[in-house]
Amino acid sequence: MSQPKKPLGITSIETRHHAERAELFAALKSLDRRSFMKVSAAAFGAAASQSLMPPHSFQPVRVAHAQGQKQGFTFAYISDSHLYERELNDRFVNQLLRAVDDINAMDPQPDFVLYGGDLAQLGAAPELELGAQILKNVKAPLHMMVGEHDWFLDMGEKWRELFGAPTYSFDHKGVHFVVVNSIIERDFWTERGMTPQQRMLTVAGLDNGGQSPFMVGEEQRQWLAKDLASISPNTPVIVFSHSPLYKLYKPWNFWTDDADEVQALLRRFKSVVVIHGHTHQILTQRIGNIHFHGMLSTAWPWPYAPEGLPEMTVQMGRPDPFNPHDGLGDGSMNVHPDGLIDKLYNLWNRNPVTVSKKYMVSNGKQDAPATSNLRSY
Ligand SMILES: [Fe+2]
Ligand SMILES: [Fe+2]
């Protein structure tokens, strides 16, 4: 006689989601390389079970241009993750995990990864520590840059403790790389008797006119002048800044107040590329010899500023407000031997977009980036 059947172990999607979520955060507490794949698989599974992302969208970044380039090299970026404490928001945590997975899946691996700033949302130690813990799992060497959301609670104390100095330079395969802290502000808080939290919340607002414009500042400009003094004008220079090193739209702080002075220091070089975070969108600009490229965010896309959009920018289209992954992503740069780059935007919900060296050099006359494969909302 047949045995009575055991009740089927059916778990509802919601229960499964919560179990996976609990597993994700339990594992995050002691995250190491070995547990990371399990954790990020759980993050993906949890998101997929909620129909947050179509399964086919989880694709490793493919850098087609990198294949034929014998002398060039590739580096990747992740930017603007805006992590809250995990109890408040786990979506942004999952999205950063997804970016780390994307970059770790690149074949060949990038020479290094740049983190573009705004790792935390409100500069709190637990937010920065959570980010540091996740970023430990990036396989390639990691270079960090600071954003205003990381800085204005304790004026960068925790960030520096975790990641070191925010201003530095290094040389890689014939290119001179510079990382600057472009989010210095004049003291607007002391006179008004603001607490550190009030200062942070003021800076964190997109259109909060109570703050000062960002700047690189006198001290760092002097450092930059000294750093570049020994570099030949024929050496390609690539600069990383959190805010764009040009004046785009002041009411939103898409702006660096002393951008003209910084650009003046870069003018004598034949090849200069500036890669920036902060604007959370595809953004392309050329001013003389300097090519500027914005990075995507893993947290949310900003709309384009209502005026002053650089002519070179082919807009990514307004993202679908009902799809929390639309307009987000990560990406990579293929650096040509002359130091100019093809910038790949790996949009998670849309076709990837490449803004090529050819497009930049021809002032937008050749090789225009493909426009979005989806409608603009
Ligand atoms: Fe940001
Ligand atoms: Fe920012």
Coordinates of C-alpha atoms and ligand atoms in Angstrom, one line a residue:
M1 CA 0.0 0.0 0.0
S2 CA 1.2 3.4 -0.7
Q3 CA 2.3 5.6 2.2
P4 CA 0.2 8.7 2.9
K5 CA 1.8 11.6 1.1
K6 CA 3.6 14.2 3.1
P7 CA 2.1 17.7 2.6
L8 CA 3.9 19.5 -0.1
G9 CA 6.3 22.1 1.1
I10 CA 4.7 25.0 -0.7
T11 CA 6.0 28.3 0.3
S12 CA 4.3 31.4 -0.9
I13 CA 6.3 33.9 -3.0
E14 CA 6.0 36.5 -0.3
T15 CA 7.4 34.1 2.4
R16 CA 10.2 33.0 0.1
H17 CA 11.0 36.7 -0.6
H18 CA 11.2 37.4 3.1
A19 CA 13.3 34.3 3.7
E20 CA 15.7 35.3 0.9
R21 CA 15.8 38.8 2.2
A22 CA 16.7 37.6 5.7
E23 CA 19.4 35.3 4.3
L24 CA 20.8 38.2 2.3
F25 CA 21.2 40.5 5.3
A26 CA 22.4 37.7 7.6
A27 CA 25.1 37.0 5.1
L28 CA 25.9 40.7 4.7
K29 CA 27.0 40.8 8.3
S30 CA 29.9 38.5 7.6
L31 CA 30.4 39.1 4.0
D32 CA 33.5 37.7 2.4
R33 CA 34.3 36.7 -1.2
R34 CA 33.1 33.2 -0.8
S35 CA 29.7 34.1 0.5
F36 CA 29.3 37.0 -1.9
M37 CA 28.0 35.0 -4.9
K38 CA 25.4 33.3 -2.7
V39 CA 24.4 36.7 -1.3
S40 CA 24.1 38.4 -4.7
A41 CA 22.2 35.4 -6.1
A42 CA 19.8 35.7 -3.2
A43 CA 19.4 39.4 -3.9
F44 CA 18.7 38.7 -7.6
G45 CA 16.3 35.9 -6.7
A46 CA 14.4 38.1 -4.3
A47 CA 14.1 40.9 -6.8
A48 CA 13.1 38.5 -9.6
S49 CA 10.4 36.9 -7.5
Q50 CA 9.0 40.4 -7.1
S51 CA 9.1 40.9 -10.8
L52 CA 11.5 43.8 -10.2
M53 CA 13.7 42.8 -13.1
P54 CA 13.2 40.6 -16.1
P55 CA 15.6 37.6 -15.8
H56 CA 17.2 38.3 -19.2
S57 CA 18.4 41.7 -18.0
F58 CA 21.0 40.3 -15.7
Q59 CA 23.8 40.3 -18.2
P60 CA 27.5 40.7 -17.6
V61 CA 29.0 43.8 -19.2
R62 CA 30.5 43.0 -22.6
V63 CA 33.1 45.4 -23.8
A64 CA 33.2 44.7 -27.5
H65 CA 35.7 47.4 -28.2
A66 CA 38.2 45.9 -25.7
Q67 CA 38.8 42.8 -27.8
G68 CA 40.8 44.2 -30.7
Q69 CA 42.7 46.8 -28.6
K70 CA 46.2 45.4 -28.0
Q71 CA 47.7 48.4 -26.4
G72 CA 44.6 50.0 -24.8
F73 CA 43.0 48.9 -21.6
T74 CA 39.7 48.9 -19.8
F75 CA 38.6 50.1 -16.5
A76 CA 35.1 49.9 -15.0
Y77 CA 32.9 52.1 -12.8
I78 CA 30.2 51.9 -10.2
S79 CA 28.7 55.2 -8.9
D80 CA 26.2 56.9 -6.7
S81 CA 24.7 54.0 -4.7
H82 CA 23.3 56.2 -2.0
L83 CA 23.0 53.5 0.6
Y84 CA 20.7 54.0 3.5
E85 CA 21.0 51.7 6.6
R86 CA 19.8 48.3 5.5
E87 CA 16.6 48.4 7.7
L88 CA 15.4 51.5 5.8
N89 CA 16.1 50.5 2.2
D90 CA 17.4 47.2 0.8
R91 CA 16.6 48.0 -2.8
F92 CA 19.7 50.3 -3.1
V93 CA 21.8 47.5 -1.4
N94 CA 20.6 45.0 -4.0
Q95 CA 21.4 47.4 -6.8
L96 CA 25.0 47.9 -5.6
L97 CA 25.3 44.1 -5.3
R98 CA 24.1 43.8 -8.9
A99 CA 26.7 46.3 -10.1
V100 CA 29.5 44.4 -8.3
D101 CA 28.3 41.2 -10.0
D102 CA 28.3 42.9 -13.4
I103 CA 31.9 44.1 -13.0
N104 CA 33.1 40.8 -11.5
A105 CA 31.6 39.0 -14.5
M106 CA 33.6 41.1 -17.0
D107 CA 35.9 38.9 -19.1
P108 CA 38.6 40.0 -19.3
Q109 CA 38.5 41.7 -16.0
P110 CA 39.0 45.5 -16.0
D111 CA 42.4 46.8 -14.9
F112 CA 40.7 48.6 -12.1
V113 CA 37.3 49.8 -10.9
L114 CA 36.5 53.4 -10.0
Y115 CA 33.8 54.1 -7.5
G116 CA 32.3 57.5 -8.4
G117 CA 31.1 58.9 -5.0
D118 CA 27.9 59.1 -3.0
L119 CA 28.3 55.6 -1.6
A120 CA 26.1 56.7 1.3
Q121 CA 22.9 58.7 1.4
L122 CA 23.4 60.7 4.6
G123 CA 27.0 60.1 5.4
A124 CA 26.2 57.9 8.4
A125 CA 28.9 55.4 9.6
P126 CA 26.6 52.4 9.1
E127 CA 25.9 53.4 5.5
L128 CA 29.5 53.9 4.6
E129 CA 30.5 50.6 6.4
L130 CA 27.8 48.7 4.6
G131 CA 29.1 50.1 1.3
A132 CA 32.7 49.3 2.1
Q133 CA 31.7 45.7 3.0
I134 CA 30.0 45.2 -0.3
L135 CA 32.8 46.9 -2.3
K136 CA 35.4 44.5 -0.8
N137 CA 33.9 41.9 -3.1
V138 CA 35.0 43.8 -6.3
K139 CA 37.7 41.4 -7.7
A140 CA 39.7 44.1 -9.6
P141 CA 41.7 46.8 -7.7
L142 CA 39.3 49.6 -6.5
H143 CA 39.9 53.3 -6.5
M144 CA 37.5 55.4 -4.4
M145 CA 36.1 58.9 -5.0
V146 CA 34.1 60.9 -2.5
G147 CA 30.7 62.5 -3.1
E148 CA 28.8 65.1 -1.1
H149 CA 26.5 62.5 0.5
D150 CA 29.5 60.7 2.0
W151 CA 31.0 63.9 3.4
F152 CA 28.8 66.5 5.1
L153 CA 27.8 64.7 8.3
D154 CA 31.3 64.4 9.7
M155 CA 33.2 66.3 7.0
G156 CA 34.7 63.1 5.6
E157 CA 36.0 61.7 8.8
K158 CA 34.5 58.2 8.5
W159 CA 35.0 58.1 4.7
R160 CA 38.8 58.8 5.2
E161 CA 39.0 56.2 7.9
L162 CA 37.6 53.6 5.5
F163 CA 39.1 54.6 2.2
G164 CA 42.0 57.0 2.8
A165 CA 42.7 60.4 1.2
P166 CA 40.1 61.7 -1.2
T167 CA 42.7 63.5 -3.4
Y168 CA 45.4 61.5 -5.1
S169 CA 47.0 60.5 -8.4
F170 CA 48.4 57.4 -10.0
D171 CA 49.9 56.3 -13.3
H172 CA 48.7 53.3 -15.2
K173 CA 49.9 52.1 -18.6
G174 CA 51.1 55.5 -19.7
V175 CA 48.1 57.5 -18.5
H176 CA 48.2 59.9 -15.6
F177 CA 45.1 59.5 -13.4
V178 CA 44.0 62.2 -10.9
V179 CA 41.2 61.9 -8.3
V180 CA 39.9 65.1 -6.8
N181 CA 37.4 66.0 -4.1
S182 CA 35.2 68.4 -6.0
I183 CA 32.4 68.7 -3.4
I184 CA 34.0 71.3 -1.1
E185 CA 31.6 73.9 0.0
R186 CA 32.0 77.3 1.8
D187 CA 30.9 77.2 5.4
F188 CA 27.1 77.9 5.3
W189 CA 26.3 76.1 8.5
T190 CA 28.3 77.7 11.4
E191 CA 26.6 81.1 11.2
R192 CA 23.2 79.5 11.1
G193 CA 24.0 77.2 14.0
M194 CA 23.2 74.0 12.1
T195 CA 23.8 70.6 13.5
P196 CA 25.9 68.1 11.5
Q197 CA 22.6 66.4 10.5
Q198 CA 21.0 69.6 9.3
R199 CA 24.1 70.4 7.3
M200 CA 24.0 66.9 5.7
L201 CA 20.3 67.1 4.9
T202 CA 20.8 70.6 3.3
V203 CA 23.6 69.3 1.1
A204 CA 21.6 66.1 0.2
G205 CA 18.7 68.1 -1.3
L206 CA 18.9 68.5 -5.1
D207 CA 17.6 72.0 -5.3
N208 CA 18.3 73.3 -1.8
G209 CA 19.5 76.8 -2.4
G210 CA 20.7 77.1 1.2
Q211 CA 24.0 75.5 0.4
S212 CA 27.1 76.8 -1.4
P213 CA 28.1 75.7 -4.8
F214 CA 30.7 72.9 -5.0
M215 CA 34.3 73.7 -5.6
V216 CA 37.7 72.0 -5.8
G217 CA 39.1 74.8 -3.7
E218 CA 42.4 76.7 -3.6
E219 CA 44.3 74.0 -1.6
Q220 CA 43.5 71.2 -4.0
R221 CA 44.1 73.4 -7.1
Q222 CA 47.6 74.1 -5.8
W223 CA 48.1 70.4 -5.2
L224 CA 46.8 69.7 -8.7
A225 CA 49.1 72.3 -10.3
K226 CA 52.1 70.7 -8.4
D227 CA 51.0 67.1 -9.3
L228 CA 50.7 68.0 -13.0
A229 CA 53.9 70.1 -13.1
S230 CA 56.2 67.1 -13.9
I231 CA 53.8 65.5 -16.5
S232 CA 54.6 66.0 -20.1
P233 CA 51.8 67.6 -22.3
N234 CA 51.9 64.5 -24.4
T235 CA 51.0 62.2 -21.5
P236 CA 47.2 61.5 -21.5
V237 CA 45.5 62.7 -18.4
I238 CA 42.2 61.2 -17.0
V239 CA 40.6 63.1 -14.1
F240 CA 37.9 61.7 -11.8
S241 CA 35.6 64.3 -10.1
H242 CA 32.3 63.7 -8.4
S243 CA 30.6 66.9 -9.7
P244 CA 31.1 67.7 -13.3
L245 CA 34.2 69.9 -13.7
Y246 CA 32.2 72.5 -15.7
K247 CA 29.3 74.8 -15.0
L248 CA 26.1 73.0 -16.0
Y249 CA 23.1 74.0 -13.8
K250 CA 23.7 75.9 -10.6
P251 CA 20.3 75.6 -9.0
W252 CA 20.8 71.8 -8.7
N253 CA 24.5 71.9 -8.0
F254 CA 25.3 70.2 -11.3
W255 CA 28.2 72.6 -11.1
T256 CA 31.7 73.2 -9.9
D257 CA 32.3 76.8 -9.0
D258 CA 36.0 76.9 -9.8
A259 CA 35.7 74.7 -12.9
D260 CA 37.3 77.4 -15.1
E261 CA 40.5 77.4 -12.9
V262 CA 40.7 73.6 -12.9
Q263 CA 40.2 73.5 -16.7
A264 CA 43.0 76.0 -17.1
L265 CA 45.4 73.6 -15.3
L266 CA 44.4 70.9 -17.8
R267 CA 44.5 73.0 -21.0
R268 CA 48.2 72.3 -21.9
F269 CA 47.7 68.6 -22.2
K270 CA 46.9 67.0 -25.6
S271 CA 44.5 64.5 -24.3
V272 CA 42.3 65.1 -21.2
V273 CA 39.2 63.1 -20.2
V274 CA 37.1 64.0 -17.1
I275 CA 34.8 61.3 -15.7
H276 CA 32.3 62.4 -13.1
G277 CA 29.4 61.1 -11.0
H278 CA 26.7 63.1 -9.3
T279 CA 24.4 63.7 -12.2
H280 CA 23.1 60.1 -12.5
Q281 CA 22.6 60.2 -16.2
I282 CA 24.3 59.9 -19.6
L283 CA 26.0 63.3 -19.9
T284 CA 28.5 64.2 -22.6
Q285 CA 30.4 67.5 -22.9
R286 CA 33.4 68.8 -24.7
I287 CA 35.2 72.0 -23.8
G288 CA 38.3 72.5 -26.0
N289 CA 40.7 69.6 -25.4
I290 CA 38.7 68.2 -22.5
H291 CA 36.1 65.4 -22.9
F292 CA 33.6 65.1 -20.1
H293 CA 31.6 62.0 -19.4
G294 CA 29.0 61.4 -16.6
M295 CA 28.4 58.1 -14.9
L296 CA 25.2 56.2 -14.3
S297 CA 23.9 55.7 -10.7
T298 CA 22.9 52.4 -9.2
A299 CA 20.3 54.1 -7.0
W300 CA 18.1 56.5 -9.1
P301 CA 18.3 58.5 -12.3
W302 CA 18.1 62.3 -12.1
P303 CA 16.1 64.1 -14.8
Y304 CA 18.1 66.3 -17.2
A305 CA 18.5 69.8 -15.9
P306 CA 15.8 72.1 -17.4
E307 CA 18.3 74.2 -19.2
G308 CA 21.9 74.2 -20.4
L309 CA 22.1 70.6 -21.6
P310 CA 25.5 70.2 -23.4
E311 CA 25.1 69.9 -27.1
M312 CA 27.1 66.7 -27.3
T313 CA 24.8 64.8 -25.0
V314 CA 22.5 62.3 -26.6
Q315 CA 19.8 61.9 -24.0
M316 CA 19.1 58.6 -22.4
G317 CA 15.3 59.2 -22.4
R318 CA 13.2 59.8 -19.4
P319 CA 13.2 56.5 -17.4
D320 CA 10.0 54.6 -16.7
P321 CA 8.9 55.7 -13.2
F322 CA 7.3 52.4 -12.6
N323 CA 10.4 50.4 -13.2
P324 CA 12.9 50.9 -10.3
H325 CA 15.8 49.7 -12.5
D326 CA 15.2 51.9 -15.5
G327 CA 17.9 54.5 -16.1
L328 CA 20.3 52.8 -13.7
G329 CA 23.5 50.8 -14.4
D330 CA 27.2 50.7 -14.3
G331 CA 29.8 50.7 -17.1
S332 CA 33.3 50.8 -18.4
M333 CA 35.8 52.8 -20.3
N334 CA 38.0 51.5 -23.1
V335 CA 41.1 53.6 -23.0
H336 CA 42.8 54.0 -26.4
P337 CA 46.6 54.2 -26.5
D338 CA 46.3 58.1 -26.9
G339 CA 44.3 58.3 -23.6
L340 CA 40.9 59.1 -25.2
I341 CA 38.1 56.8 -24.3
D342 CA 35.0 54.9 -25.5
K343 CA 32.6 55.2 -22.7
L344 CA 30.2 52.4 -22.3
Y345 CA 26.9 53.0 -20.3
N346 CA 25.6 49.6 -19.2
L347 CA 22.0 50.5 -18.7
W348 CA 20.3 47.6 -16.8
N349 CA 16.9 48.0 -18.5
R350 CA 17.9 49.3 -21.9
N351 CA 20.4 48.6 -24.6
P352 CA 23.9 49.6 -23.7
V353 CA 25.1 53.0 -25.1
T354 CA 28.6 53.8 -26.1
V355 CA 29.9 57.3 -26.5
S356 CA 33.0 56.8 -28.5
K357 CA 36.2 58.6 -28.9
K358 CA 35.3 59.1 -32.6
Y359 CA 32.1 60.9 -31.6
M360 CA 34.0 63.1 -29.2
V361 CA 36.9 63.9 -31.6
S362 CA 34.5 64.7 -34.5
N363 CA 32.5 67.1 -32.2
G364 CA 29.5 64.9 -32.6
K365 CA 29.6 64.6 -36.4
Q366 CA 30.5 60.9 -36.5
D367 CA 29.5 57.8 -34.7
A368 CA 26.6 59.3 -32.7
P369 CA 25.6 57.1 -29.8
A370 CA 22.5 55.0 -30.4
T371 CA 19.3 56.5 -28.9
S372 CA 17.3 54.5 -26.4
N373 CA 15.5 51.3 -27.5
L374 CA 12.7 52.2 -25.2
R375 CA 10.3 55.1 -25.2
S376 CA 10.9 58.1 -23.1
Y377 CA 8.4 58.5 -20.2
Ligands
FE1 FE 24.6 61.0 -6.3
FE2 FE 26.5 63.8 -5.6

